Amino acid sequence: MRRMLMLVGLFAALTPACSVVAAVVFVHLSDPHVNVTAQGRFREEGVRDLRRVVDAIRVIQPAFVIVTGDVTELGDEASLARYRSEIDRAGVPVYTVQGNHDRPADPGAFNRLVGPTHPAFDVDGHRFVGLNFHRPDEALALLERQVASAAADKIKHFFTFAHEPLLAPDAVAFSLSPGFASVTGRTAVRYLALAQQQRIAGHFAGHLHGSYDTADAYTGTLSLAVPSVVDSGSLRLCCLSDGKLSWTVARAGDWPLALLESAPTHVPWGTARLEGVQRLTVRAVGPSRLREVTVQWGAGPPLPIERGEDPNACTLSFDCTSLTSAVYELRASLTDEAGNRSSSRWRLLVKGGK
């Protein structure tokens, strides 16, 4: 197995016994819909639910946070400023793109109060590019420049994030593929060409206010829509190691959260497979240390696990050749020392057989 990337963000707010995670850990949020005006929706829920999520981020202490738009309900300056003051409490870098509620065609106030409408940054050989597809020429010109400089900058893996997902349900009228929601026509052709050229591994989005994860059938690029912050307090906790991305979608305050390291999560149309002998780590994240953990394939019996010096992690080994070529659901049940209980599951595509 390739040498694992070192974690950029340490879980500093956890107990001292928690060790460094050998991966890049980050959080994906969307659709907080902050509204401090006297009009429209979410005049109480927006700030309340965003505050809950930021409190959870302060415990997780990820390397960074990406927020995929609709940070306000009405796009007004007072709400943009309130969003910025609330998200700054996270204490880690936060990169935000505009959604359709944030007046994305006119990004002046957003640029001044929140940040660039097309943010871009690098983390350990991974490049993240934020795109405001309501200004498509600007967005794709930036992406083209970022792709062109990738080799010189020693970038191995690309990810994009925007408000709308690449693929969305019940939207079949677009020009290139059923449900292609973010970009259409010539804009879509340009994005797909870049995705094929650079092998863009994933696209993070919101907009749907629900979880909808799939892969683009043309390029294999993951399209990952996270549930909204408002009315659900949801977040996506991501673990990234040398382009291998896994995640857990959870509600803020539901501890302990769980990370799966070194195994790409499978979604419909996705092709990333596990082969040979695999050694995976399940790691708990939260304000209290892990006390008990059970890991199993689907509804099968518990798998043998190893508990080492890190009290918040366990490892398991399995030989893919002993399994049938299929999608398997890995489940973990966790209990921390405070008595909190949670369960997480990840879909893994296995290339089995001799």
XYZ file of C-alpha atoms in Angstrom:
354
model
C 0.000 0.000 0.000
C 1.283 3.441 -0.829
C 2.617 5.538 1.959
C -0.300 7.325 3.589
C -0.560 11.106 3.544
C -0.134 12.842 6.878
C -3.164 14.630 8.243
C -3.111 18.381 7.715
C -5.579 19.053 10.536
C -5.115 17.385 13.924
C -8.062 16.484 16.109
C -6.847 19.016 18.658
C -10.128 19.273 20.487
C -10.280 15.531 21.178
C -8.798 13.850 24.206
C -4.994 13.844 24.406
C -4.847 10.118 23.651
C -6.147 10.625 20.104
C -3.304 10.240 17.630
C -2.649 11.812 14.250
C -4.783 10.380 11.490
C -2.828 9.296 8.415
C -5.183 11.021 5.978
C -6.602 14.397 5.061
C -9.847 14.879 6.973
C -12.277 17.616 5.980
C -15.928 18.585 6.322
C -18.453 19.348 3.583
C -21.496 21.537 4.366
C -24.222 23.090 2.260
C -27.348 25.237 2.360
C -27.322 26.941 5.755
C -29.727 29.626 4.411
C -28.806 32.238 7.024
C -31.450 34.971 7.151
C -31.263 37.918 9.562
C -33.854 40.009 7.700
C -37.501 40.280 8.630
C -38.594 38.559 5.415
C -38.721 35.073 3.951
C -37.842 31.700 5.452
C -35.331 30.468 8.032
C -35.182 33.643 10.144
C -34.453 31.490 13.213
C -33.423 28.107 11.825
C -30.577 29.334 9.624
C -28.304 30.746 12.322
C -29.402 28.156 14.895
C -28.555 25.124 12.753
C -25.335 26.607 11.383
C -24.182 27.228 14.947
C -24.832 23.571 15.809
C -22.720 22.429 12.887
C -19.891 24.862 13.660
C -19.825 23.597 17.248
C -19.340 20.062 15.863
C -16.558 21.244 13.549
C -14.754 22.743 16.540
C -14.671 19.256 18.048
C -13.681 17.498 14.819
C -10.943 20.057 13.927
C -10.671 19.011 10.258
C -8.000 20.275 7.889
C -10.566 22.535 6.200
C -14.261 22.979 5.432
C -15.964 23.444 2.059
C -19.438 24.997 1.910
C -21.391 24.519 -1.309
C -23.665 27.505 -1.459
C -26.981 28.945 -0.399
C -25.241 30.312 2.647
C -28.036 32.892 2.850
C -31.716 32.863 2.041
C -31.914 36.267 0.342
C -28.326 37.131 -0.574
C -28.403 40.365 1.456
C -25.244 41.850 2.940
C -26.359 41.552 6.567
C -26.963 37.808 6.195
C -23.684 37.292 4.310
C -21.845 39.054 7.141
C -23.653 36.957 9.760
C -22.786 33.760 7.893
C -19.133 34.805 7.835
C -19.078 35.605 11.562
C -20.675 32.242 12.417
C -18.494 30.115 10.118
C -15.319 31.862 11.331
C -15.946 30.257 14.719
C -14.914 26.927 13.177
C -11.270 27.883 13.682
C -10.104 26.153 10.484
C -9.911 27.325 6.842
C -13.356 27.533 5.232
C -13.903 27.790 1.459
C -17.365 28.830 0.276
C -19.052 29.027 -3.127
C -22.262 30.862 -3.990
C -25.636 29.211 -4.468
C -28.678 30.402 -6.344
C -29.945 32.164 -3.178
C -26.692 34.149 -2.819
C -27.125 36.396 -5.886
C -24.390 34.505 -7.755
C -24.673 36.556 -10.944
C -23.414 39.581 -8.986
C -20.696 38.335 -6.612
C -19.412 41.732 -5.449
C -20.862 41.644 -1.935
C -20.016 37.951 -1.569
C -16.397 38.538 -2.592
C -16.092 41.366 -0.071
C -17.883 39.779 2.885
C -17.281 36.021 2.480
C -14.503 35.290 -0.012
C -13.829 34.683 -3.717
C -16.733 33.283 -5.675
C -14.296 30.773 -7.253
C -11.973 29.659 -4.396
C -9.078 27.272 -5.157
C -6.527 25.658 -2.856
C -4.134 22.696 -2.590
C -3.739 20.141 0.191
C -1.006 17.490 0.025
C -1.155 16.921 -3.719
C -4.942 17.326 -3.905
C -6.384 20.407 -5.612
C -9.857 21.744 -4.790
C -11.490 24.263 -7.132
C -14.716 26.057 -6.221
C -16.982 26.994 -9.127
C -19.834 29.467 -9.456
C -21.609 27.955 -12.467
C -23.902 30.986 -12.642
C -20.818 32.672 -14.133
C -19.758 29.699 -16.275
C -17.112 31.339 -18.438
C -15.242 32.615 -15.398
C -15.626 29.290 -13.589
C -14.364 27.115 -16.412
C -11.557 29.498 -17.371
C -10.318 29.188 -13.780
C -10.654 25.401 -13.874
C -8.771 25.249 -17.173
C -5.910 27.283 -15.666
C -5.834 25.070 -12.594
C -5.720 21.926 -14.722
C -2.999 23.383 -16.963
C -0.739 24.077 -13.969
C -1.360 20.744 -12.237
C 1.745 18.922 -13.478
C 4.109 21.762 -12.591
C 2.503 22.046 -9.155
C 2.749 18.258 -8.602
C -1.007 17.881 -8.214
C -2.164 14.266 -8.414
C -5.881 14.517 -7.721
C -8.554 17.107 -8.563
C -11.859 17.865 -6.861
C -14.415 20.548 -7.693
C -17.204 21.981 -5.579
C -20.216 24.063 -6.590
C -23.781 24.568 -5.478
C -25.548 22.241 -7.924
C -24.575 18.576 -8.262
C -23.421 17.176 -11.576
C -26.182 14.602 -11.498
C -29.520 15.163 -9.840
C -32.721 13.089 -9.705
C -35.859 13.960 -11.676
C -34.131 16.395 -13.999
C -34.059 14.670 -17.362
C -34.311 17.589 -19.787
C -30.648 18.587 -19.891
C -28.575 18.244 -23.001
C -25.788 15.760 -22.338
C -27.016 13.181 -19.852
C -30.188 12.599 -17.824
C -30.017 14.678 -14.674
C -26.940 16.711 -15.603
C -27.841 19.632 -13.368
C -24.871 21.961 -12.982
C -23.703 22.558 -16.533
C -25.301 22.082 -19.931
C -24.460 22.544 -23.568
C -21.018 23.947 -24.382
C -20.289 24.524 -20.699
C -20.917 20.867 -19.990
C -18.632 19.830 -22.861
C -15.814 21.955 -21.406
C -16.261 20.534 -17.904
C -16.414 16.936 -19.138
C -13.290 17.435 -21.229
C -11.425 18.744 -18.192
C -12.774 15.925 -16.036
C -11.456 13.376 -18.524
C -8.133 15.155 -18.997
C -7.363 15.580 -15.305
C -9.517 12.711 -14.038
C -11.438 14.924 -11.645
C -12.151 12.510 -8.830
C -15.142 14.171 -7.232
C -17.574 17.072 -7.288
C -19.133 18.272 -4.007
C -22.515 20.015 -4.037
C -25.729 20.766 -2.194
C -28.909 22.386 -3.558
C -31.118 19.305 -3.159
C -31.352 19.585 0.662
C -30.903 15.818 0.766
C -28.163 13.280 0.231
C -27.722 12.194 -3.389
C -24.431 10.536 -4.266
C -23.666 9.046 -7.659
C -20.998 9.138 -10.357
C -21.040 10.709 -13.807
C -21.401 7.881 -16.302
C -19.128 9.638 -18.825
C -16.108 10.444 -16.667
C -16.555 8.465 -13.454
C -16.400 11.707 -11.459
C -18.219 11.354 -8.149
C -21.132 13.769 -7.678
C -21.826 14.143 -3.963
C -24.767 16.193 -2.674
C -24.873 16.637 1.109
C -28.110 17.283 3.050
C -28.741 20.875 4.071
C -27.478 22.456 7.268
C -30.790 24.240 7.795
C -33.517 22.041 9.285
C -31.175 19.029 9.551
C -27.824 20.155 10.967
C -26.101 17.763 8.565
C -22.468 17.497 7.562
C -20.306 15.185 5.491
C -17.121 14.074 7.273
C -14.606 13.105 4.591
C -11.396 11.102 4.704
C -9.034 11.492 1.745
C -5.862 9.491 1.188
C -3.994 9.615 -2.128
C -7.211 10.230 -4.036
C -9.206 7.585 -2.160
C -12.273 9.273 -0.711
C -14.620 7.912 1.924
C -17.210 9.778 3.953
C -19.814 9.646 6.659
C -22.953 11.807 6.500
C -24.221 12.644 9.975
C -26.068 15.205 12.048
C -24.078 17.609 14.166
C -23.844 16.421 17.767
C -24.468 12.737 16.994
C -21.312 11.343 18.588
C -19.164 9.453 17.990
C -18.662 10.030 14.284
C -16.740 7.398 12.344
C -14.090 7.642 9.645
C -13.088 4.864 7.272
C -9.535 5.214 5.986
C -8.029 3.984 2.697
C -11.178 2.592 1.088
C -13.122 4.585 -1.526
C -16.863 4.675 -0.895
C -18.893 3.204 -3.752
C -21.820 5.009 -5.373
C -24.010 4.116 -8.377
C -21.948 4.207 -11.601
C -18.743 4.302 -9.555
C -15.944 1.907 -10.532
C -13.339 2.086 -7.728
C -12.756 -1.472 -6.475
C -10.914 -3.041 -3.582
C -8.580 -5.856 -4.593
C -6.218 -8.292 -2.897
C -5.558 -8.094 0.836
C -6.951 -4.933 2.385
C -6.185 -3.431 5.763
C -8.699 -0.781 6.796
C -8.973 1.500 9.785
C -12.197 2.664 11.401
C -11.623 5.716 13.575
C -13.962 7.434 16.022
C -14.176 11.218 16.198
C -15.829 13.039 19.073
C -15.427 14.697 22.448
C -15.017 11.350 24.276
C -12.769 8.371 23.636
C -14.031 5.227 21.956
C -14.987 2.435 24.371
C -16.487 -0.282 22.178
C -16.640 -0.947 18.448
C -18.132 -3.724 16.315
C -17.496 -4.000 12.559
C -19.340 -6.379 10.213
C -20.198 -7.012 6.577
C -23.884 -6.193 6.253
C -25.925 -8.258 8.689
C -23.140 -10.837 9.041
C -21.278 -11.752 12.205
C -18.751 -9.329 13.730
C -15.384 -9.266 11.986
C -12.103 -9.763 13.833
C -10.620 -6.376 14.658
C -7.425 -5.159 16.260
C -7.252 -2.451 18.915
C -3.826 -0.831 19.183
C -2.321 2.021 21.142
C -4.782 4.512 19.685
C -7.966 4.066 21.746
C -10.079 5.767 19.073
C -9.279 3.374 16.229
C -9.513 -0.248 15.196
C -8.146 -2.065 12.165
C -9.359 -5.060 10.205
C -7.813 -7.132 7.446
C -9.576 -9.185 4.806
C -8.699 -10.923 1.563
C -10.895 -9.734 -1.299
C -10.283 -12.982 -3.182
C -12.353 -14.763 -0.556
C -15.354 -12.607 -1.462
C -17.618 -12.521 -4.496
C -17.243 -9.596 -6.890
C -20.007 -7.376 -5.526
C -20.930 -4.323 -3.516
C -20.612 -4.897 0.210
C -21.843 -2.755 3.074
C -19.336 -2.338 5.888
C -21.066 -1.417 9.148
C -19.560 -0.066 12.343
C -21.325 0.324 15.693
C -19.538 2.563 18.173
C -19.927 3.499 21.839
C -17.810 6.158 23.525
C -16.890 6.582 27.176
C -19.709 9.098 27.657
C -22.214 6.402 26.669
C -23.032 7.906 23.264
C -23.825 5.345 20.573
C -23.800 5.642 16.814
C -23.640 3.506 13.696
C -22.038 4.168 10.323
C -21.999 2.280 7.047
C -19.961 2.458 3.877
C -20.636 0.788 0.517
C -17.508 -0.825 -0.901
C -17.093 -2.318 -4.377
C -14.946 -5.465 -4.141
C -13.188 -7.310 -6.930
C -13.314 -10.777 -5.480
C -12.620 -14.297 -6.635
C -9.355 -16.100 -7.325
